CSV table of C-alpha atoms in Angstrom, one decimal:
chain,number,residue,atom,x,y,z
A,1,UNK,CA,113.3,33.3,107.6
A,2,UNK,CA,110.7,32.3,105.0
A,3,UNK,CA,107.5,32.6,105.4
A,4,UNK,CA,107.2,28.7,104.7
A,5,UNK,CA,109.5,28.3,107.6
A,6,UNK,CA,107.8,30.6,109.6
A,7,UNK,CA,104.7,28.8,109.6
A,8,UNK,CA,106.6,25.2,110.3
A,9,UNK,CA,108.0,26.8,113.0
A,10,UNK,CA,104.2,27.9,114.6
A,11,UNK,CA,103.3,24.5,113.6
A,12,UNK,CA,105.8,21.8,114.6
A,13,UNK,CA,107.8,23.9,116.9
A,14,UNK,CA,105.2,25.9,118.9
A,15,UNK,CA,107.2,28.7,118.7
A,16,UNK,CA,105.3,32.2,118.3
A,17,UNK,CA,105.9,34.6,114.9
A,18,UNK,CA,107.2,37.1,117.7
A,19,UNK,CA,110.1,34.9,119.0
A,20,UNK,CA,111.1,32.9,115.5
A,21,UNK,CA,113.9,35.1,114.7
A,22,UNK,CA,115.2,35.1,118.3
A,23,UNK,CA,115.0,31.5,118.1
A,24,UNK,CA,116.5,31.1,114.9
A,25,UNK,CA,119.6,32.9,115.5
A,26,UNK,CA,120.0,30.7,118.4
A,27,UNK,CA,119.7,27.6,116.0
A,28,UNK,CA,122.2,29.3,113.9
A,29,UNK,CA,124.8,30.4,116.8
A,30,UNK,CA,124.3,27.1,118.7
A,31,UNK,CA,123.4,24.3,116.5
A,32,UNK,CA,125.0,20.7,116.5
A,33,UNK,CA,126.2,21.0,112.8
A,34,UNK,CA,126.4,17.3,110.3
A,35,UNK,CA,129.9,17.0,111.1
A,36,UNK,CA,129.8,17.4,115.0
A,37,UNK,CA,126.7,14.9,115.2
A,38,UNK,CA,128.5,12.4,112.9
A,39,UNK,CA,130.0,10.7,115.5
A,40,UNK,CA,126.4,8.3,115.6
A,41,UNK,CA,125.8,6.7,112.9
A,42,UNK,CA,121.8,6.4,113.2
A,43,UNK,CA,121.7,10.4,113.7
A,44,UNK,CA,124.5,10.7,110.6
A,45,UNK,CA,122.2,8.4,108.4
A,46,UNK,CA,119.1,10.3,109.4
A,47,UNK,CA,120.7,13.8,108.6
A,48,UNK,CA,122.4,12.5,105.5
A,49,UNK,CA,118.9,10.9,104.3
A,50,UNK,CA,117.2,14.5,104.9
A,51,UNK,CA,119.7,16.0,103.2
A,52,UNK,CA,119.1,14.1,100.2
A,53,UNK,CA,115.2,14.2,100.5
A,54,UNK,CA,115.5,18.1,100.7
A,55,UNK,CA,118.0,19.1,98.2
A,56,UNK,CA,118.3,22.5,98.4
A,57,UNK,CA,119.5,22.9,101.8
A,58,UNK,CA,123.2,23.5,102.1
A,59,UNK,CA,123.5,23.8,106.1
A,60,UNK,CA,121.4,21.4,108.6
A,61,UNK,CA,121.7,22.8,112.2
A,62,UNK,CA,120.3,20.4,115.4
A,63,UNK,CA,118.6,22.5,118.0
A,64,UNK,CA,116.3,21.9,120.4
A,65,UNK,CA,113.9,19.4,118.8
A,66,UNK,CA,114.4,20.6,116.0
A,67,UNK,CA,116.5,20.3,112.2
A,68,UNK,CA,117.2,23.7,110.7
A,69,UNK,CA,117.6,24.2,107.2
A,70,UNK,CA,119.4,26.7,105.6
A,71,UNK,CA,120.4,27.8,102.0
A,72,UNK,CA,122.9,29.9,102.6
A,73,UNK,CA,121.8,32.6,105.4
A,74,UNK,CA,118.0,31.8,104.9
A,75,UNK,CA,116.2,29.4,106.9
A,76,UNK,CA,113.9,27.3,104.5
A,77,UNK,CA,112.2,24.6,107.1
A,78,UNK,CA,111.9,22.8,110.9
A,79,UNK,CA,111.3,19.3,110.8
A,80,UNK,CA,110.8,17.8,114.2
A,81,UNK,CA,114.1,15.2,115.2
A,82,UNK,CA,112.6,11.8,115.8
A,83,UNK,CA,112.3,10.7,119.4
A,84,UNK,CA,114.9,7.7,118.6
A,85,UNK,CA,117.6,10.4,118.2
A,86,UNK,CA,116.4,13.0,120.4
A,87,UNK,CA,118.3,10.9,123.2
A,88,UNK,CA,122.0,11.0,121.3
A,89,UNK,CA,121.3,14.4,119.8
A,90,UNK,CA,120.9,15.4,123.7
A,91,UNK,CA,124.2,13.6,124.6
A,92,UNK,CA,126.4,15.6,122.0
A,93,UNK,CA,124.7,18.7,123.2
A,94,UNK,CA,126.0,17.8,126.7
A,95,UNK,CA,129.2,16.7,125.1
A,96,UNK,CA,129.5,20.2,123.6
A,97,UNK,CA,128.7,22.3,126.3
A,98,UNK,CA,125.6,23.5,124.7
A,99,UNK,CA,122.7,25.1,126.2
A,100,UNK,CA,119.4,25.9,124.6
A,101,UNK,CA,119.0,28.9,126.7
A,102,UNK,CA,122.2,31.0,126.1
């Protein structure tokens, strides 16, 4: 957890500095990965275009409202999931038997 991602995390997230790391292993354990939300394209495009935008990350997990990413082991940012995804990002989720409180 950097501390650039920490603060993205206060910021976009609303998640307190004590509960980050809680949250981000959850993100880790939990998170829709690029190849399980590849089955819509809009949400493949979007991840593929962060991707790209980012360079450096080499691991994008979807959880809660949120895109993780991760160089290696290391989270490195949040950015919030637009609201025109959040409704198919929900349905794999579902799909997946995912919960955001496990």
């Amino acid at each position: 957890l950097t501390k650039h991602a920490s603060m993205r995390m206060s910021q976009r997230c609303g998640i307190q500095k004590k509960t980050q790391a809680k949250v981000v292993r959850r993100a880790w354990r939990h998170g829709l990965t690029h190849s399980e939300s590849s089955v819509d394209p809009n949400l493949k495009r979007w991840i593929d275009g962060l991707y790209l935008s980012q360079r450096k990350p080499n691991k994008i997990l979807l959880y809660g409202n949120g895109a993780y990413l991760f160089k290696d082991n290391v989270l490195l940012t949040v950015i919030h999931i637009p609201e025109s995804l959040q409704e198919c990002v929900n349905r794999l989720r579902k799909e997946k038997g995912f919960r955001l409180n496990k």
